[in-house]
Amino acid sequence: MKIGILGASGTGKSTVFRALTGLPPAAGQTDAKNRTRPGQIKVGDPRLDLLESIYGSKKKIPVEMTLLDFVANPKEQTKQLDPSLFPLVRDLDALLIVVATFASPGPIGNAIKSIDDELIFADFDQAERRLERVRKDRSASDFERTALERILKWLEGGSPLRLLEMTAQEERTFSSFGFLSRKPALVVINCDVDDAATPPDPKDAEVAASHGLDLFKLAAAFETELWELSPAEQIDLLKAAGLDAPARDRLVRALYQRLGLLTFYTAGEPEAHAWSLPAGSTALDAAGRIHTDIARGFIRAEVVSFEDFAALRSDARVKEAGKLRLEGKDYVMRDGDIIHIRFKI
Ligand SMILES: Nc1nc2c(ncn2[C@@H]2O[C@H](COP(=O)(O)OP(=O)(O)OP(=O)(O)O)[C@@H](O)[C@H]2O)c(=O)[nH]1
Ligand SMILES: [Mg+2]
């Protein structure tokens, strides 16, 4: 999963990147070609820790999300975002839109609107160009033309595509377009640490909701400092700030919710492995997530819920207690499922 950080210049995007990944500031100058900096967020997961300790696994592999920080070209930055970055943003799974209040607290509704306007405008431009081509092309489908006209009308009304209901066929037709205003997104309010535990202003939340966006408060500078401390010191500092966990863990929870994800596990002595999957996915999807060969040769899945496993603490006892279920390809995965797939190549 790839998540990009967008926002106006100097709002603290690179600081948010450091806060979430723990990576040091980028060394030296970033050249014009090198527009992105990737970093991993390793998702902290007590359930995975427990599996690792019960199985005595040699390796622990948490869910990882790739976070991208961009380097804007100031010359191309006509408004708040650099349009030359948009092609890089189109294939991302989600966006963090950073808005700063650390220097000047106050409402952010207008900042949200103006950034989303730029995404909406970019999508309009893209859809319009595509429509021109579709109109000239006699072999093009009426379906796409009609759908593009509907999309353009929607965007013209100033609404992001996040809020537009699309049919499954429309989703498929436009999935490769990577519409920016349709990407699941969180607005990260980069605030002062004194303000980090206060819920967002209801008026700001209302604006965000009207754009299909969630708000997430994050004191970026404060959170970067946490990485230098011991776990005990971190907890003390977080408590003093009124926070229950580092921003990284809280943000992952918010993203899971926004993206509708669940976690499932494969575990044994070699490794304890956590995987993310869209809610509603089947056992076959889970198999494909692990390896395409495993999906191809799928016979059946042995599944136990995390709660049952945690209570019984061994494969043998899980079986004895009748808690190991045999499921077929169409079984709908649940959050916390521990799965072993039988397959034949
Ligand atoms: N006090 C305070 N300063 C911050 C915070 N976040 C960022 N800054 C400062 O704001 C300045 C800009 O931060 P960056 O993280 O470089 O911002 P950016 O959005 O990546 O900037 P560009 O990439 O140049 O657009 C730096 O001097 C940071 O130290 C914060 O939460 N609190
Ligand atoms: Mg930066």
mmCIF file of N, CA, C and O in Angstrom, residues 97-187:
data_model
loop_
_atom_site.group_PDB
_atom_site.id
_atom_site.type_symbol
_atom_site.label_atom_id
_atom_site.label_comp_id
_atom_site.label_asym_id
_atom_site.label_seq_id
_atom_site.Cartn_x
_atom_site.Cartn_y
_atom_site.Cartn_z
ATOM 1 N N ILE A 97 -3.281 14.766 3.316
ATOM 2 C CA ILE A 97 -3.244 16.168 2.905
ATOM 3 C C ILE A 97 -2.897 16.987 4.141
ATOM 4 O O ILE A 97 -3.675 17.045 5.093
ATOM 5 N N VAL A 98 -1.695 17.573 4.144
ATOM 6 C CA VAL A 98 -1.230 18.268 5.342
ATOM 7 C C VAL A 98 -1.656 19.735 5.313
ATOM 8 O O VAL A 98 -1.458 20.432 4.321
ATOM 9 N N VAL A 99 -2.266 20.150 6.423
ATOM 10 C CA VAL A 99 -2.639 21.548 6.623
ATOM 11 C C VAL A 99 -2.003 21.950 7.947
ATOM 12 O O VAL A 99 -2.054 21.190 8.911
ATOM 13 N N ALA A 100 -1.364 23.126 7.988
ATOM 14 C CA ALA A 100 -0.612 23.495 9.199
ATOM 15 C C ALA A 100 -1.386 24.467 10.073
ATOM 16 O O ALA A 100 -2.015 25.395 9.584
ATOM 17 N N THR A 101 -1.373 24.187 11.387
ATOM 18 C CA THR A 101 -1.890 25.189 12.327
ATOM 19 C C THR A 101 -0.843 25.487 13.407
ATOM 20 O O THR A 101 -1.097 26.284 14.296
ATOM 21 N N PHE A 102 0.346 24.852 13.323
ATOM 22 C CA PHE A 102 1.323 25.039 14.413
ATOM 23 C C PHE A 102 1.810 26.479 14.516
ATOM 24 O O PHE A 102 2.077 26.972 15.601
ATOM 25 N N ALA A 103 1.909 27.148 13.378
ATOM 26 C CA ALA A 103 2.392 28.530 13.398
ATOM 27 C C ALA A 103 1.245 29.515 13.581
ATOM 28 O O ALA A 103 1.372 30.509 14.295
ATOM 29 N N SER A 104 0.128 29.235 12.944
ATOM 30 C CA SER A 104 -1.019 30.133 13.086
ATOM 31 C C SER A 104 -2.296 29.329 13.260
ATOM 32 O O SER A 104 -2.891 28.880 12.288
ATOM 33 N N PRO A 105 -2.680 29.136 14.542
ATOM 34 C CA PRO A 105 -3.900 28.361 14.805
ATOM 35 C C PRO A 105 -5.116 29.092 14.228
ATOM 36 O O PRO A 105 -5.091 30.302 14.101
ATOM 37 N N GLY A 106 -6.126 28.334 13.921
ATOM 38 C CA GLY A 106 -7.341 28.944 13.379
ATOM 39 C C GLY A 106 -8.062 27.957 12.497
ATOM 40 O O GLY A 106 -7.623 26.818 12.360
ATOM 41 N N PRO A 107 -9.193 28.385 11.912
ATOM 42 C CA PRO A 107 -9.972 27.460 11.091
ATOM 43 C C PRO A 107 -9.189 27.020 9.847
ATOM 44 O O PRO A 107 -8.369 27.783 9.325
ATOM 45 N N ILE A 108 -9.442 25.808 9.414
ATOM 46 C CA ILE A 108 -8.724 25.292 8.253
ATOM 47 C C ILE A 108 -9.672 24.925 7.111
ATOM 48 O O ILE A 108 -9.252 24.362 6.104
ATOM 49 N N GLY A 109 -10.952 25.252 7.293
ATOM 50 C CA GLY A 109 -11.942 24.902 6.263
ATOM 51 C C GLY A 109 -11.536 25.412 4.882
ATOM 52 O O GLY A 109 -11.617 24.670 3.895
ATOM 53 N N ASN A 110 -11.080 26.657 4.825
ATOM 54 C CA ASN A 110 -10.715 27.217 3.518
ATOM 55 C C ASN A 110 -9.501 26.531 2.908
ATOM 56 O O ASN A 110 -9.430 26.343 1.697
ATOM 57 N N ALA A 111 -8.549 26.159 3.777
ATOM 58 C CA ALA A 111 -7.356 25.465 3.278
ATOM 59 C C ALA A 111 -7.760 24.124 2.668
ATOM 60 O O ALA A 111 -7.260 23.730 1.605
ATOM 61 N N ILE A 112 -8.691 23.423 3.334
ATOM 62 C CA ILE A 112 -9.159 22.132 2.811
ATOM 63 C C ILE A 112 -9.820 22.332 1.455
ATOM 64 O O ILE A 112 -9.532 21.632 0.487
ATOM 65 N N LYS A 113 -10.699 23.367 1.405
ATOM 66 C CA LYS A 113 -11.424 23.612 0.154
ATOM 67 C C LYS A 113 -10.467 23.921 -0.980
ATOM 68 O O LYS A 113 -10.613 23.405 -2.082
ATOM 69 N N SER A 114 -9.482 24.776 -0.712
ATOM 70 C CA SER A 114 -8.652 25.198 -1.843
ATOM 71 C C SER A 114 -7.734 24.085 -2.329
ATOM 72 O O SER A 114 -7.485 23.962 -3.519
ATOM 73 N N ILE A 115 -7.271 23.232 -1.429
ATOM 74 C CA ILE A 115 -6.457 22.088 -1.890
ATOM 75 C C ILE A 115 -7.319 21.117 -2.678
ATOM 76 O O ILE A 115 -6.938 20.636 -3.742
ATOM 77 N N ASP A 116 -8.523 20.838 -2.154
ATOM 78 C CA ASP A 116 -9.378 19.888 -2.862
ATOM 79 C C ASP A 116 -9.766 20.451 -4.231
ATOM 80 O O ASP A 116 -9.880 19.702 -5.192
ATOM 81 N N ASP A 117 -9.946 21.780 -4.309
ATOM 82 C CA ASP A 117 -10.239 22.410 -5.604
ATOM 83 C C ASP A 117 -9.157 22.084 -6.628
ATOM 84 O O ASP A 117 -9.448 21.862 -7.799
ATOM 85 N N GLU A 118 -7.917 22.073 -6.188
ATOM 86 C CA GLU A 118 -6.824 21.792 -7.126
ATOM 87 C C GLU A 118 -6.862 20.346 -7.603
ATOM 88 O O GLU A 118 -6.570 20.057 -8.762
ATOM 89 N N LEU A 119 -7.240 19.445 -6.697
ATOM 90 C CA LEU A 119 -7.374 18.038 -7.101
ATOM 91 C C LEU A 119 -8.556 17.880 -8.060
ATOM 92 O O LEU A 119 -8.474 17.159 -9.061
ATOM 93 N N ILE A 120 -9.658 18.574 -7.732
ATOM 94 C CA ILE A 120 -10.860 18.516 -8.569
ATOM 95 C C ILE A 120 -10.546 19.061 -9.965
ATOM 96 O O ILE A 120 -10.914 18.477 -10.984
ATOM 97 N N PHE A 121 -9.811 20.160 -9.998
ATOM 98 C CA PHE A 121 -9.465 20.784 -11.273
ATOM 99 C C PHE A 121 -8.593 19.850 -12.117
ATOM 100 O O PHE A 121 -8.788 19.716 -13.331
ATOM 101 N N ALA A 122 -7.643 19.194 -11.465
ATOM 102 C CA ALA A 122 -6.756 18.274 -12.192
ATOM 103 C C ALA A 122 -7.558 17.117 -12.788
ATOM 104 O O ALA A 122 -7.315 16.696 -13.922
ATOM 105 N N ASP A 123 -8.534 16.621 -12.037
ATOM 106 C CA ASP A 123 -9.382 15.532 -12.542
ATOM 107 C C ASP A 123 -10.245 16.013 -13.700
ATOM 108 O O ASP A 123 -10.451 15.297 -14.677
ATOM 109 N N PHE A 124 -10.746 17.242 -13.584
ATOM 110 C CA PHE A 124 -11.571 17.814 -14.652
ATOM 111 C C PHE A 124 -10.761 17.860 -15.943
ATOM 112 O O PHE A 124 -11.215 17.431 -17.012
ATOM 113 N N ASP A 125 -9.563 18.374 -15.830
ATOM 114 C CA ASP A 125 -8.668 18.489 -16.964
ATOM 115 C C ASP A 125 -8.427 17.129 -17.624
ATOM 116 O O ASP A 125 -8.510 16.974 -18.840
ATOM 117 N N GLN A 126 -8.173 16.138 -16.781
ATOM 118 C CA GLN A 126 -7.882 14.790 -17.275
ATOM 119 C C GLN A 126 -9.118 14.184 -17.964
ATOM 120 O O GLN A 126 -9.015 13.624 -19.052
ATOM 121 N N ALA A 127 -10.273 14.328 -17.310
ATOM 122 C CA ALA A 127 -11.505 13.752 -17.858
ATOM 123 C C ALA A 127 -11.883 14.452 -19.168
ATOM 124 O O ALA A 127 -12.335 13.814 -20.119
ATOM 125 N N GLU A 128 -11.650 15.763 -19.211
ATOM 126 C CA GLU A 128 -12.006 16.530 -20.402
ATOM 127 C C GLU A 128 -11.147 16.099 -21.597
ATOM 128 O O GLU A 128 -11.646 15.918 -22.700
ATOM 129 N N ARG A 129 -9.858 15.928 -21.336
ATOM 130 C CA ARG A 129 -8.966 15.491 -22.412
ATOM 131 C C ARG A 129 -9.347 14.112 -22.923
ATOM 132 O O ARG A 129 -9.302 13.838 -24.114
ATOM 133 N N ARG A 130 -9.706 13.251 -21.986
ATOM 134 C CA ARG A 130 -10.106 11.894 -22.366
ATOM 135 C C ARG A 130 -11.397 11.951 -23.199
ATOM 136 O O ARG A 130 -11.526 11.262 -24.198
ATOM 137 N N LEU A 131 -12.314 12.807 -22.789
ATOM 138 C CA LEU A 131 -13.590 12.907 -23.503
ATOM 139 C C LEU A 131 -13.350 13.374 -24.946
ATOM 140 O O LEU A 131 -13.965 12.857 -25.882
ATOM 141 N N GLU A 132 -12.468 14.341 -25.124
ATOM 142 C CA GLU A 132 -12.148 14.807 -26.483
ATOM 143 C C GLU A 132 -11.680 13.651 -27.350
ATOM 144 O O GLU A 132 -12.092 13.510 -28.495
ATOM 145 N N ARG A 133 -10.813 12.828 -26.769
ATOM 146 C CA ARG A 133 -10.277 11.704 -27.528
ATOM 147 C C ARG A 133 -11.368 10.680 -27.819
ATOM 148 O O ARG A 133 -11.460 10.151 -28.926
ATOM 149 N N VAL A 134 -12.199 10.424 -26.821
ATOM 150 C CA VAL A 134 -13.275 9.438 -26.988
ATOM 151 C C VAL A 134 -14.261 9.902 -28.060
ATOM 152 O O VAL A 134 -14.769 9.102 -28.847
ATOM 153 N N ARG A 135 -14.495 11.210 -28.115
ATOM 154 C CA ARG A 135 -15.445 11.731 -29.108
ATOM 155 C C ARG A 135 -14.924 11.561 -30.530
ATOM 156 O O ARG A 135 -15.688 11.367 -31.468
ATOM 157 N N LYS A 136 -13.612 11.673 -30.685
ATOM 158 C CA LYS A 136 -13.013 11.535 -32.024
ATOM 159 C C LYS A 136 -12.912 10.082 -32.451
ATOM 160 O O LYS A 136 -12.910 9.774 -33.633
ATOM 161 N N ASP A 137 -12.818 9.204 -31.463
ATOM 162 C CA ASP A 137 -12.576 7.795 -31.747
ATOM 163 C C ASP A 137 -13.901 7.070 -31.973
ATOM 164 O O ASP A 137 -14.679 6.887 -31.044
ATOM 165 N N ARG A 138 -14.151 6.660 -33.198
ATOM 166 C CA ARG A 138 -15.440 6.040 -33.526
ATOM 167 C C ARG A 138 -15.622 4.681 -32.845
ATOM 168 O O ARG A 138 -16.741 4.243 -32.629
ATOM 169 N N SER A 139 -14.502 4.023 -32.551
ATOM 170 C CA SER A 139 -14.623 2.700 -31.944
ATOM 171 C C SER A 139 -14.837 2.780 -30.423
ATOM 172 O O SER A 139 -15.108 1.774 -29.784
ATOM 173 N N ALA A 140 -14.717 3.979 -29.870
ATOM 174 C CA ALA A 140 -14.869 4.118 -28.417
ATOM 175 C C ALA A 140 -16.310 3.835 -27.991
ATOM 176 O O ALA A 140 -17.241 4.024 -28.767
ATOM 177 N N SER A 141 -16.464 3.397 -26.734
ATOM 178 C CA SER A 141 -17.802 2.997 -26.291
ATOM 179 C C SER A 141 -18.636 4.209 -25.872
ATOM 180 O O SER A 141 -18.109 5.191 -25.352
ATOM 181 N N ASP A 142 -19.926 4.095 -26.140
ATOM 182 C CA ASP A 142 -20.870 5.126 -25.680
ATOM 183 C C ASP A 142 -20.847 5.207 -24.169
ATOM 184 O O ASP A 142 -21.029 6.253 -23.587
ATOM 185 N N PHE A 143 -20.630 4.031 -23.577
ATOM 186 C CA PHE A 143 -20.634 3.957 -22.116
ATOM 187 C C PHE A 143 -19.611 4.909 -21.513
ATOM 188 O O PHE A 143 -19.909 5.686 -20.613
ATOM 189 N N GLU A 144 -18.400 4.853 -22.044
ATOM 190 C CA GLU A 144 -17.352 5.697 -21.476
ATOM 191 C C GLU A 144 -17.654 7.176 -21.693
ATOM 192 O O GLU A 144 -17.446 8.004 -20.810
ATOM 193 N N ARG A 145 -18.168 7.491 -22.891
ATOM 194 C CA ARG A 145 -18.477 8.901 -23.185
ATOM 195 C C ARG A 145 -19.529 9.433 -22.196
ATOM 196 O O ARG A 145 -19.346 10.485 -21.575
ATOM 197 N N THR A 146 -20.598 8.674 -22.022
ATOM 198 C CA THR A 146 -21.670 9.102 -21.113
ATOM 199 C C THR A 146 -21.142 9.247 -19.686
ATOM 200 O O THR A 146 -21.462 10.206 -18.985
ATOM 201 N N ALA A 147 -20.333 8.274 -19.279
ATOM 202 C CA ALA A 147 -19.801 8.298 -17.912
ATOM 203 C C ALA A 147 -18.877 9.501 -17.719
ATOM 204 O O ALA A 147 -18.922 10.171 -16.678
ATOM 205 N N LEU A 148 -18.068 9.786 -18.725
ATOM 206 C CA LEU A 148 -17.163 10.943 -18.622
ATOM 207 C C LEU A 148 -17.952 12.249 -18.533
ATOM 208 O O LEU A 148 -17.596 13.151 -17.772
ATOM 209 N N GLU A 149 -19.031 12.323 -19.298
ATOM 210 C CA GLU A 149 -19.863 13.537 -19.250
ATOM 211 C C GLU A 149 -20.455 13.735 -17.854
ATOM 212 O O GLU A 149 -20.497 14.849 -17.336
ATOM 213 N N ARG A 150 -20.867 12.625 -17.263
ATOM 214 C CA ARG A 150 -21.420 12.689 -15.904
ATOM 215 C C ARG A 150 -20.342 13.131 -14.904
ATOM 216 O O ARG A 150 -20.583 13.967 -14.037
ATOM 217 N N ILE A 151 -19.165 12.579 -15.058
ATOM 218 C CA ILE A 151 -18.054 12.918 -14.164
ATOM 219 C C ILE A 151 -17.692 14.400 -14.299
ATOM 220 O O ILE A 151 -17.490 15.107 -13.308
ATOM 221 N N LEU A 152 -17.647 14.870 -15.541
ATOM 222 C CA LEU A 152 -17.288 16.285 -15.772
ATOM 223 C C LEU A 152 -18.316 17.223 -15.144
ATOM 224 O O LEU A 152 -17.964 18.252 -14.574
ATOM 225 N N LYS A 153 -19.576 16.851 -15.269
ATOM 226 C CA LYS A 153 -20.631 17.681 -14.708
ATOM 227 C C LYS A 153 -20.494 17.753 -13.184
ATOM 228 O O LYS A 153 -20.653 18.804 -12.571
ATOM 229 N N TRP A 154 -20.177 16.619 -12.608
ATOM 230 C CA TRP A 154 -19.994 16.524 -11.147
ATOM 231 C C TRP A 154 -18.831 17.419 -10.693
ATOM 232 O O TRP A 154 -18.949 18.192 -9.741
ATOM 233 N N LEU A 155 -17.724 17.301 -11.396
ATOM 234 C CA LEU A 155 -16.535 18.072 -11.034
ATOM 235 C C LEU A 155 -16.780 19.568 -11.239
ATOM 236 O O LEU A 155 -16.317 20.404 -10.463
ATOM 237 N N GLU A 156 -17.533 19.890 -12.293
ATOM 238 C CA GLU A 156 -17.852 21.280 -12.589
ATOM 239 C C GLU A 156 -18.629 21.911 -11.436
ATOM 240 O O GLU A 156 -18.494 23.095 -11.156
ATOM 241 N N GLY A 157 -19.430 21.072 -10.766
ATOM 242 C CA GLY A 157 -20.176 21.539 -9.597
ATOM 243 C C GLY A 157 -19.293 21.726 -8.374
ATOM 244 O O GLY A 157 -19.773 22.095 -7.305
ATOM 245 N N GLY A 158 -17.995 21.449 -8.500
ATOM 246 C CA GLY A 158 -17.052 21.703 -7.419
ATOM 247 C C GLY A 158 -16.951 20.575 -6.402
ATOM 248 O O GLY A 158 -16.392 20.756 -5.321
ATOM 249 N N SER A 159 -17.484 19.390 -6.743
ATOM 250 C CA SER A 159 -17.418 18.279 -5.785
ATOM 251 C C SER A 159 -16.332 17.286 -6.171
ATOM 252 O O SER A 159 -16.139 17.014 -7.351
ATOM 253 N N PRO A 160 -15.648 16.739 -5.164
ATOM 254 C CA PRO A 160 -14.633 15.727 -5.460
ATOM 255 C C PRO A 160 -15.281 14.410 -5.861
ATOM 256 O O PRO A 160 -16.422 14.130 -5.475
ATOM 257 N N LEU A 161 -14.549 13.588 -6.590
ATOM 258 C CA LEU A 161 -15.089 12.297 -7.041
ATOM 259 C C LEU A 161 -15.219 11.295 -5.902
ATOM 260 O O LEU A 161 -15.894 10.287 -6.031
ATOM 261 N N ARG A 162 -14.574 11.588 -4.765
ATOM 262 C CA ARG A 162 -14.767 10.774 -3.561
ATOM 263 C C ARG A 162 -16.243 10.618 -3.235
ATOM 264 O O ARG A 162 -16.676 9.609 -2.685
ATOM 265 N N LEU A 163 -17.026 11.661 -3.522
ATOM 266 C CA LEU A 163 -18.432 11.668 -3.119
ATOM 267 C C LEU A 163 -19.370 11.163 -4.212
ATOM 268 O O LEU A 163 -20.571 11.078 -4.002
ATOM 269 N N LEU A 164 -18.816 10.866 -5.376
ATOM 270 C CA LEU A 164 -19.669 10.428 -6.482
ATOM 271 C C LEU A 164 -19.862 8.919 -6.420
ATOM 272 O O LEU A 164 -18.901 8.163 -6.336
ATOM 273 N N GLU A 165 -21.121 8.510 -6.465
ATOM 274 C CA GLU A 165 -21.364 7.070 -6.509
ATOM 275 C C GLU A 165 -21.135 6.580 -7.919
ATOM 276 O O GLU A 165 -21.679 7.124 -8.864
ATOM 277 N N MET A 166 -20.306 5.569 -8.053
ATOM 278 C CA MET A 166 -20.039 5.007 -9.375
ATOM 279 C C MET A 166 -20.516 3.567 -9.409
ATOM 280 O O MET A 166 -20.450 2.856 -8.407
ATOM 281 N N THR A 167 -20.961 3.128 -10.585
ATOM 282 C CA THR A 167 -21.324 1.720 -10.746
ATOM 283 C C THR A 167 -20.032 0.906 -10.831
ATOM 284 O O THR A 167 -18.956 1.461 -11.083
ATOM 285 N N ALA A 168 -20.191 -0.409 -10.666
ATOM 286 C CA ALA A 168 -19.008 -1.277 -10.738
ATOM 287 C C ALA A 168 -18.336 -1.141 -12.103
ATOM 288 O O ALA A 168 -17.107 -1.144 -12.212
ATOM 289 N N GLN A 169 -19.151 -0.975 -13.145
ATOM 290 C CA GLN A 169 -18.579 -0.849 -14.496
ATOM 291 C C GLN A 169 -17.801 0.461 -14.628
ATOM 292 O O GLN A 169 -16.731 0.498 -15.232
ATOM 293 N N GLU A 170 -18.339 1.534 -14.054
ATOM 294 C CA GLU A 170 -17.618 2.812 -14.075
ATOM 295 C C GLU A 170 -16.308 2.700 -13.302
ATOM 296 O O GLU A 170 -15.266 3.172 -13.754
ATOM 297 N N GLU A 171 -16.378 2.058 -12.139
ATOM 298 C CA GLU A 171 -15.158 1.856 -11.334
ATOM 299 C C GLU A 171 -14.085 1.183 -12.177
ATOM 300 O O GLU A 171 -12.924 1.585 -12.172
ATOM 301 N N ARG A 172 -14.504 0.114 -12.855
ATOM 302 C CA ARG A 172 -13.537 -0.645 -13.661
ATOM 303 C C ARG A 172 -12.984 0.216 -14.790
ATOM 304 O O ARG A 172 -11.787 0.253 -15.033
ATOM 305 N N THR A 173 -13.885 0.932 -15.477
ATOM 306 C CA THR A 173 -13.464 1.744 -16.624
ATOM 307 C C THR A 173 -12.440 2.789 -16.212
ATOM 308 O O THR A 173 -11.498 3.068 -16.944
ATOM 309 N N PHE A 174 -12.640 3.386 -15.021
ATOM 310 C CA PHE A 174 -11.788 4.511 -14.646
ATOM 311 C C PHE A 174 -10.705 4.163 -13.624
ATOM 312 O O PHE A 174 -9.990 5.048 -13.183
ATOM 313 N N SER A 175 -10.598 2.870 -13.292
ATOM 314 C CA SER A 175 -9.636 2.532 -12.236
ATOM 315 C C SER A 175 -8.199 2.909 -12.631
ATOM 316 O O SER A 175 -7.395 3.306 -11.800
ATOM 317 N N SER A 176 -7.909 2.832 -13.934
ATOM 318 C CA SER A 176 -6.539 3.153 -14.364
ATOM 319 C C SER A 176 -6.301 4.662 -14.463
ATOM 320 O O SER A 176 -5.175 5.095 -14.670
ATOM 321 N N PHE A 177 -7.354 5.451 -14.332
ATOM 322 C CA PHE A 177 -7.195 6.917 -14.447
ATOM 323 C C PHE A 177 -6.523 7.505 -13.210
ATOM 324 O O PHE A 177 -5.880 8.531 -13.277
ATOM 325 N N GLY A 178 -6.737 6.855 -12.064
ATOM 326 C CA GLY A 178 -6.149 7.357 -10.824
ATOM 327 C C GLY A 178 -6.646 8.744 -10.457
ATOM 328 O O GLY A 178 -5.859 9.596 -10.038
ATOM 329 N N PHE A 179 -7.948 8.976 -10.595
ATOM 330 C CA PHE A 179 -8.491 10.302 -10.271
ATOM 331 C C PHE A 179 -8.058 10.746 -8.878
ATOM 332 O O PHE A 179 -8.226 10.024 -7.896
ATOM 333 N N LEU A 180 -7.507 11.941 -8.809
ATOM 334 C CA LEU A 180 -6.925 12.419 -7.549
ATOM 335 C C LEU A 180 -7.979 12.705 -6.489
ATOM 336 O O LEU A 180 -7.793 12.414 -5.312
ATOM 337 N N SER A 181 -9.095 13.285 -6.913
ATOM 338 C CA SER A 181 -10.108 13.666 -5.927
ATOM 339 C C SER A 181 -10.965 12.469 -5.523
ATOM 340 O O SER A 181 -11.921 12.604 -4.780
ATOM 341 N N ARG A 182 -10.630 11.292 -6.056
ATOM 342 C CA ARG A 182 -11.344 10.077 -5.637
ATOM 343 C C ARG A 182 -10.508 9.256 -4.654
ATOM 344 O O ARG A 182 -10.994 8.304 -4.051
ATOM 345 N N LYS A 183 -9.254 9.595 -4.491
ATOM 346 C CA LYS A 183 -8.389 8.811 -3.606
ATOM 347 C C LYS A 183 -8.850 8.963 -2.158
ATOM 348 O O LYS A 183 -9.119 10.081 -1.711
ATOM 349 N N PRO A 184 -8.912 7.854 -1.425
ATOM 350 C CA PRO A 184 -9.203 7.982 0.004
ATOM 351 C C PRO A 184 -8.150 8.893 0.624
ATOM 352 O O PRO A 184 -6.966 8.753 0.323
ATOM 353 N N ALA A 185 -8.594 9.829 1.452
ATOM 354 C CA ALA A 185 -7.621 10.788 1.993
ATOM 355 C C ALA A 185 -7.966 11.196 3.409
ATOM 356 O O ALA A 185 -9.127 11.222 3.805
ATOM 357 N N LEU A 186 -6.920 11.492 4.171
ATOM 358 C CA LEU A 186 -7.081 12.078 5.499
ATOM 359 C C LEU A 186 -6.456 13.459 5.458
ATOM 360 O O LEU A 186 -5.386 13.628 4.863
ATOM 361 N N VAL A 187 -7.090 14.414 6.102
ATOM 362 C CA VAL A 187 -6.461 15.717 6.275
ATOM 363 C C VAL A 187 -5.669 15.658 7.578
ATOM 364 O O VAL A 187 -6.232 15.421 8.645
#
